[in-house]
Short mmCIF file of C-alpha atoms in Angstrom, two decimals:
data_model
loop_
_atom_site.label_atom_id
_atom_site.label_comp_id
_atom_site.label_asym_id
_atom_site.label_seq_id
_atom_site.Cartn_x
_atom_site.Cartn_y
_atom_site.Cartn_z
CA UNK A 1 127.44 85.94 197.88
CA UNK A 2 126.69 85.52 194.16
CA UNK A 3 129.46 82.96 193.66
CA UNK A 4 127.89 80.20 195.75
CA UNK A 5 124.55 80.05 193.91
CA UNK A 6 126.48 79.78 190.64
CA UNK A 7 128.62 76.96 192.01
CA UNK A 8 125.51 75.23 193.36
CA UNK A 9 123.76 75.50 190.00
CA UNK A 10 126.83 74.13 188.21
CA UNK A 11 126.99 71.23 190.65
CA UNK A 12 123.32 70.44 190.05
CA UNK A 13 123.88 70.54 186.30
CA UNK A 14 126.84 68.16 186.61
CA UNK A 15 124.83 65.76 188.75
CA UNK A 16 121.94 65.95 186.27
CA UNK A 17 124.22 65.13 183.31
CA UNK A 18 125.88 62.26 185.19
CA UNK A 19 122.52 60.77 186.14
CA UNK A 20 121.22 61.10 182.57
CA UNK A 21 124.16 59.07 181.28
CA UNK A 22 124.83 56.57 184.03
CA UNK A 23 126.77 54.29 181.68
CA UNK A 24 128.17 54.51 178.15
CA UNK A 25 129.65 51.56 176.23
CA UNK A 26 131.42 51.10 172.89
CA UNK A 27 130.25 47.51 172.31
CA UNK A 28 126.74 46.04 172.32
CA UNK A 29 125.47 43.45 174.76
CA UNK A 30 125.40 41.05 171.81
CA UNK A 31 125.88 41.11 168.04
CA UNK A 32 123.15 39.64 165.83
CA UNK A 33 124.07 37.83 162.63
CA UNK A 34 127.47 38.11 161.00
CA UNK A 35 129.32 41.38 161.63
CA UNK A 36 132.82 42.81 161.39
CA UNK A 37 133.32 43.07 165.15
CA UNK A 38 136.73 44.74 164.97
CA UNK A 39 135.21 47.58 162.91
CA UNK A 40 131.81 47.32 164.64
CA UNK A 41 130.18 47.30 161.21
CA UNK A 42 127.26 45.24 159.94
CA UNK A 43 125.91 45.03 156.41
CA UNK A 44 124.14 41.72 155.91
CA UNK A 45 120.31 41.88 155.91
CA UNK A 46 118.99 41.10 159.38
CA UNK A 47 122.34 41.73 161.06
CA UNK A 48 122.58 44.12 163.97
CA UNK A 49 122.86 44.23 167.73
CA UNK A 50 121.09 43.76 171.01
CA UNK A 51 121.38 45.97 174.09
CA UNK A 52 120.18 44.72 177.46
CA UNK A 53 120.10 47.29 180.22
CA UNK A 54 118.58 48.17 183.56
CA UNK A 55 117.15 51.67 183.53
CA UNK A 56 114.53 53.76 181.73
CA UNK A 57 116.20 54.98 178.53
CA UNK A 58 118.66 54.03 175.80
CA UNK A 59 120.47 56.00 173.12
CA UNK A 60 122.47 54.52 170.23
CA UNK A 61 125.08 56.36 168.22
CA UNK A 62 125.30 54.91 164.72
CA UNK A 63 127.09 55.84 161.52
CA UNK A 64 125.48 55.08 158.17
CA UNK A 65 125.36 55.95 154.48
CA UNK A 66 121.86 57.36 154.95
CA UNK A 67 120.34 54.75 152.64
CA UNK A 68 119.53 52.09 155.23
CA UNK A 69 116.72 51.46 157.66
CA UNK A 70 116.40 49.09 160.60
CA UNK A 71 113.79 47.32 162.65
CA UNK A 72 113.77 48.36 166.29
CA UNK A 73 112.39 45.91 168.86
CA UNK A 74 111.98 47.39 172.35
CA UNK A 75 110.71 44.73 174.74
CA UNK A 76 108.68 43.20 171.91
CA UNK A 77 107.32 46.49 170.53
CA UNK A 78 108.55 46.78 166.94
CA UNK A 79 109.01 49.92 164.85
CA UNK A 80 111.02 51.15 161.89
CA UNK A 81 114.09 53.36 162.24
CA UNK A 82 115.37 55.23 159.19
CA UNK A 83 119.09 55.90 159.48
CA UNK A 84 120.57 59.31 158.66
CA UNK A 85 123.79 59.95 156.78
CA UNK A 86 126.87 60.22 158.97
CA UNK A 87 127.06 59.84 162.74
CA UNK A 88 123.88 60.40 164.74
CA UNK A 89 122.65 59.74 168.27
CA UNK A 90 119.24 58.04 168.24
CA UNK A 91 116.93 57.97 171.25
CA UNK A 92 115.56 54.46 170.82
CA UNK A 93 113.92 54.05 174.24
CA UNK A 94 112.76 56.63 176.76
CA UNK A 95 110.37 56.80 179.69
CA UNK A 96 110.37 53.04 180.26
CA UNK A 97 109.56 51.61 183.69
CA UNK A 98 112.78 51.40 185.70
CA UNK A 99 113.92 47.82 185.28
CA UNK A 100 115.50 45.40 182.84
CA UNK A 101 114.85 45.94 179.13
CA UNK A 102 115.97 44.50 175.81
CA UNK A 103 116.45 46.47 172.59
CA UNK A 104 117.25 44.78 169.27
CA UNK A 105 118.22 46.71 166.16
CA UNK A 106 118.50 44.77 162.89
CA UNK A 107 118.91 45.93 159.31
CA UNK A 108 115.90 45.86 157.01
CA UNK A 109 118.19 46.49 154.07
CA UNK A 110 120.97 44.58 152.35
CA UNK A 111 124.65 45.25 151.83
CA UNK A 112 124.54 47.20 148.58
CA UNK A 113 123.24 50.22 150.50
CA UNK A 114 126.42 50.36 152.61
CA UNK A 115 127.41 49.19 156.06
CA UNK A 116 126.09 50.48 159.38
CA UNK A 117 128.58 51.16 162.16
CA UNK A 118 127.86 51.00 165.88
CA UNK A 119 129.74 53.74 167.75
CA UNK A 120 128.36 53.75 171.30
CA UNK A 121 125.32 53.33 173.54
CA UNK A 122 124.13 55.34 176.54
CA UNK A 123 121.66 54.55 179.29
CA UNK A 124 120.56 56.22 182.49
CA UNK A 125 121.10 52.89 184.23
CA UNK A 126 123.56 50.08 183.58
CA UNK A 127 124.21 47.61 180.76
CA UNK A 128 123.87 43.85 181.10
CA UNK A 129 125.15 40.93 179.05
CA UNK A 130 122.84 39.16 176.63
CA UNK A 131 122.74 35.41 176.08
CA UNK A 132 122.35 34.03 172.55
CA UNK A 133 119.67 31.49 171.79
CA UNK A 134 120.75 27.83 171.86
CA UNK A 135 119.00 27.52 168.48
CA UNK A 136 120.91 28.89 165.48
CA UNK A 137 120.02 29.04 161.78
CA UNK A 138 122.11 30.08 158.79
CA UNK A 139 120.39 31.15 155.56
CA UNK A 140 122.32 31.53 152.31
CA UNK A 141 120.24 33.14 149.59
CA UNK A 142 119.38 35.83 147.09
CA UNK A 143 116.81 38.65 146.97
CA UNK A 144 114.09 36.37 148.35
CA UNK A 145 115.99 35.82 151.60
CA UNK A 146 117.10 39.47 151.68
CA UNK A 147 113.46 40.60 151.70
CA UNK A 148 113.68 42.54 148.44
CA UNK A 149 110.47 44.38 147.58
CA UNK A 150 108.40 42.65 150.25
CA UNK A 151 106.67 45.86 151.33
CA UNK A 152 105.88 47.11 147.82
CA UNK A 153 102.23 47.75 147.01
CA UNK A 154 102.62 46.73 143.38
CA UNK A 155 104.84 44.34 141.43
CA UNK A 156 105.55 46.98 138.78
CA UNK A 157 108.22 48.95 140.64
CA UNK A 158 111.79 49.94 139.82
CA UNK A 159 114.02 47.17 138.48
CA UNK A 160 116.83 48.13 140.85
CA UNK A 161 116.89 47.26 144.54
CA UNK A 162 114.71 49.65 146.53
CA UNK A 163 115.67 50.26 150.13
CA UNK A 164 112.24 51.69 150.89
CA UNK A 165 110.37 48.43 150.28
CA UNK A 166 113.04 45.94 151.39
CA UNK A 167 112.60 44.34 154.81
CA UNK A 168 114.44 41.23 155.98
CA UNK A 169 112.29 41.23 159.15
CA UNK A 170 109.33 40.01 157.06
CA UNK A 171 111.16 37.16 155.32
CA UNK A 172 110.41 33.49 155.78
CA UNK A 173 113.61 32.86 157.72
CA UNK A 174 113.07 35.79 160.09
CA UNK A 175 109.50 34.67 160.79
CA UNK A 176 110.70 31.13 161.46
CA UNK A 177 113.42 32.41 163.75
CA UNK A 178 110.96 34.36 165.87
CA UNK A 179 108.47 31.48 165.93
CA UNK A 180 111.05 28.97 167.12
CA UNK A 181 113.16 31.33 169.22
CA UNK A 182 116.23 30.84 167.02
CA UNK A 183 119.02 33.28 166.17
CA UNK A 184 119.17 33.73 162.39
CA UNK A 185 122.19 34.71 160.32
CA UNK A 186 121.24 35.72 156.78
CA UNK A 187 123.87 35.87 154.02
CA UNK A 188 121.87 37.12 151.06
CA UNK A 189 122.27 39.47 148.12
CA UNK A 190 119.80 40.45 145.42
CA UNK A 191 120.59 39.07 141.97
CA UNK A 192 123.11 36.49 143.14
CA UNK A 193 123.19 32.86 142.11
CA UNK A 194 125.34 29.75 142.27
CA UNK A 195 126.79 29.91 138.76
CA UNK A 196 125.70 33.36 137.56
CA UNK A 197 124.42 36.70 138.86
CA UNK A 198 122.20 39.43 137.47
CA UNK A 199 124.34 42.46 138.28
CA UNK A 200 128.10 42.35 138.89
CA UNK A 201 128.61 38.69 138.02
CA UNK A 202 129.66 37.83 141.56
CA UNK A 203 128.36 34.40 142.62
CA UNK A 204 127.75 33.18 146.16
CA UNK A 205 131.02 31.24 146.42
CA UNK A 206 132.90 34.57 146.34
CA UNK A 207 130.65 36.26 148.88
CA UNK A 208 129.82 33.69 151.52
CA UNK A 209 132.97 34.18 153.65
CA UNK A 210 132.81 37.97 153.94
CA UNK A 211 132.14 39.66 157.25
CA UNK A 212 130.12 42.29 155.38
CA UNK A 213 128.97 42.12 151.75
CA UNK A 214 131.08 45.15 150.78
CA UNK A 215 134.37 43.61 151.94
CA UNK A 216 136.67 42.83 149.02
CA UNK A 217 137.48 39.33 150.18
CA UNK A 218 137.11 37.02 153.14
CA UNK A 219 137.96 33.72 154.74
CA UNK A 220 135.70 31.48 156.83
CA UNK A 221 135.00 33.55 159.99
CA UNK A 222 136.60 31.93 163.01
CA UNK A 223 133.77 33.17 165.21
CA UNK A 224 130.95 31.60 163.22
CA UNK A 225 128.67 29.62 165.56
CA UNK A 226 127.72 25.99 165.21
CA UNK A 227 124.43 26.15 163.33
CA UNK A 228 121.93 23.38 163.88
CA UNK A 229 120.41 24.02 160.44
CA UNK A 230 121.52 25.72 157.23
CA UNK A 231 119.06 26.71 154.51
CA UNK A 232 120.49 27.30 151.02
CA UNK A 233 117.84 29.01 148.89
CA UNK A 234 119.65 29.66 145.60
CA UNK A 235 118.96 28.89 141.97
CA UNK A 236 116.30 31.45 141.05
CA UNK A 237 118.82 33.74 139.34
CA UNK A 238 120.50 30.74 137.73
CA UNK A 239 117.38 29.28 136.07
CA UNK A 240 115.10 32.29 135.63
CA UNK A 241 114.07 33.46 132.14
CA UNK A 242 114.98 30.13 130.58
CA UNK A 243 118.62 30.13 131.66
CA UNK A 244 120.35 26.79 132.16
CA UNK A 245 123.93 27.28 133.47
CA UNK A 246 126.02 24.28 132.36
CA UNK A 247 128.19 24.37 135.52
CA UNK A 248 125.34 24.64 138.04
CA UNK A 249 125.47 21.06 139.32
CA UNK A 250 129.24 21.23 139.82
CA UNK A 251 129.08 24.68 141.43
CA UNK A 252 126.16 23.78 143.69
CA UNK A 253 127.90 20.60 144.81
CA UNK A 254 131.03 22.61 145.66
CA UNK A 255 128.98 25.10 147.72
CA UNK A 256 127.29 22.31 149.71
CA UNK A 257 130.65 20.59 150.21
CA UNK A 258 132.14 23.80 151.60
CA UNK A 259 129.24 24.27 154.03
CA UNK A 260 129.48 20.65 155.14
CA UNK A 261 133.23 20.94 155.79
CA UNK A 262 132.75 24.08 157.89
CA UNK A 263 129.62 22.83 159.68
CA UNK A 264 129.93 19.04 159.90
CA UNK A 265 126.98 18.50 162.25
CA UNK A 266 124.47 20.92 160.73
CA UNK A 267 121.30 19.78 159.04
CA UNK A 268 121.46 21.32 155.55
CA UNK A 269 118.36 22.06 153.48
CA UNK A 270 118.82 22.66 149.75
CA UNK A 271 115.74 24.81 149.12
CA UNK A 272 114.15 26.30 146.03
CA UNK A 273 111.20 28.62 145.53
CA UNK A 274 108.90 30.34 145.06
CA UNK A 275 109.56 32.72 142.13
CA UNK A 276 110.43 30.54 139.13
CA UNK A 277 107.86 29.78 136.41
CA UNK A 278 106.85 26.17 135.76
CA UNK A 279 109.55 25.12 133.24
CA UNK A 280 112.30 27.07 135.00
CA UNK A 281 111.34 25.67 138.38
CA UNK A 282 111.27 22.13 137.03
CA UNK A 283 114.78 22.53 135.60
CA UNK A 284 116.13 24.15 138.78
CA UNK A 285 114.52 21.57 141.04
CA UNK A 286 115.91 18.70 138.98
CA UNK A 287 119.42 20.16 139.20
CA UNK A 288 119.24 20.80 142.95
CA UNK A 289 117.80 17.36 143.61
CA UNK A 290 120.53 15.73 141.52
CA UNK A 291 123.19 17.27 143.76
CA UNK A 292 121.31 16.36 146.93
CA UNK A 293 120.77 12.76 145.83
CA UNK A 294 124.42 12.40 144.84
CA UNK A 295 125.67 13.68 148.20
CA UNK A 296 123.23 11.53 150.15
CA UNK A 297 124.39 8.48 148.19
CA UNK A 298 127.95 9.43 149.12
CA UNK A 299 127.07 9.41 152.83
CA UNK A 300 125.82 12.92 153.67
CA UNK A 301 122.67 11.89 155.53
CA UNK A 302 122.17 15.33 157.13
CA UNK A 303 121.06 16.85 153.83
CA UNK A 304 117.54 17.29 152.44
CA UNK A 305 115.77 18.99 149.57
CA UNK A 306 113.17 21.53 150.72
CA UNK A 307 110.48 22.69 148.30
CA UNK A 308 109.48 26.28 149.06
CA UNK A 309 107.20 26.75 146.08
CA UNK A 310 103.93 28.03 147.48
CA UNK A 311 100.77 29.38 145.88
CA UNK A 312 101.23 33.11 145.37
CA UNK A 313 98.19 35.28 145.93
CA UNK A 314 99.98 38.62 145.80
CA UNK A 315 103.36 40.00 144.82
CA UNK A 316 105.96 42.40 146.09
CA UNK A 317 108.32 44.44 143.93
CA UNK A 318 109.24 42.81 140.58
CA UNK A 319 107.23 39.65 141.25
CA UNK A 320 109.01 38.97 144.53
CA UNK A 321 107.27 37.29 147.47
CA UNK A 322 104.78 39.38 149.41
CA UNK A 323 104.31 39.10 153.21
CA UNK A 324 101.65 36.35 152.83
CA UNK A 325 103.98 34.37 150.55
CA UNK A 326 106.87 34.69 153.00
CA UNK A 327 104.52 33.61 155.80
CA UNK A 328 103.54 30.49 153.84
CA UNK A 329 107.21 29.68 153.19
CA UNK A 330 107.95 30.22 156.88
CA UNK A 331 105.28 27.69 157.80
CA UNK A 332 106.92 25.05 155.59
CA UNK A 333 110.36 25.72 157.08
CA UNK A 334 109.05 25.92 160.65
CA UNK A 335 107.17 22.64 160.37
CA UNK A 336 110.23 20.91 158.91
CA UNK A 337 112.56 22.17 161.64
CA UNK A 338 110.09 21.13 164.34
CA UNK A 339 110.00 17.65 162.87
CA UNK A 340 113.69 17.15 162.03
CA UNK A 341 115.25 18.90 165.05
CA UNK A 342 112.46 18.28 167.54
CA UNK A 343 112.07 22.01 168.02
CA UNK A 344 108.70 22.75 169.57
CA UNK A 345 107.95 26.00 171.37
CA UNK A 346 110.55 28.74 171.64
CA UNK A 347 113.13 28.00 174.35
#
């Protein structure tokens, strides 16, 4: 007589486990930004994934160095998720009304803190496909576009990159993307420039094709989307502290030529700002404008200079843009895209 209750209890336990994990997948509903899809790894700031599901809960299993953090957007409710070292299962949504939900997880931090790997996702319901936005932006930049130090309370913080205060979600390009309903791919690294860099000497030309920043090499990704607009915000590390790289004009022209070849229909903005002091900014702006004017004269009419130098009322880490500064830059970029691409409200 005692066997049957045990069998019944085991059956109930099995049913309970099966209902708790109605579906498990090893690929997201959609990748965000540039990722190494074959390895399911993402390392660029702002890169990540989206899961769309019908149910009440979602768990993500991720593998990380333990130095990264992410922004978690659950049906528009945003929070921070600090990632642990190694493989861990994170309960990112629970107790939701039974129905369709969207969860986006994107890196706050940049590539030097190591890649994040997506292993699997579980829901008590079923997974759905996610559709990308018809609006797509590519941003090529340095620490400004990576969101370095944006959450710092004082400008006098450590000289090295600080994962605690870095947040790509608060950058000008991320704000513009959310305002206009555009998908944003950010290829940015602190300290990098066009002709020189502040740390390992690696310039953007050697980094721009990589699937993740830590890859040793790369070639133009075959899966890169057709971007309607590309924003190149480089030059701060080239011209800061009185530096004047003699090859900047040649190197910058080569970078724009490469982007034009790979994205023939995109509107390209050669941007600069807002960190350089007056003489350094004047020198950098003159160099960038010289390249832009030369290419326009040669027939590249889908190219513009974009001045992102705004009045700074507060600073992040090491004199970097604060949230209000990024918001002011975002307004300039948003207004320009609305005008040039006829982008009004989010689609």
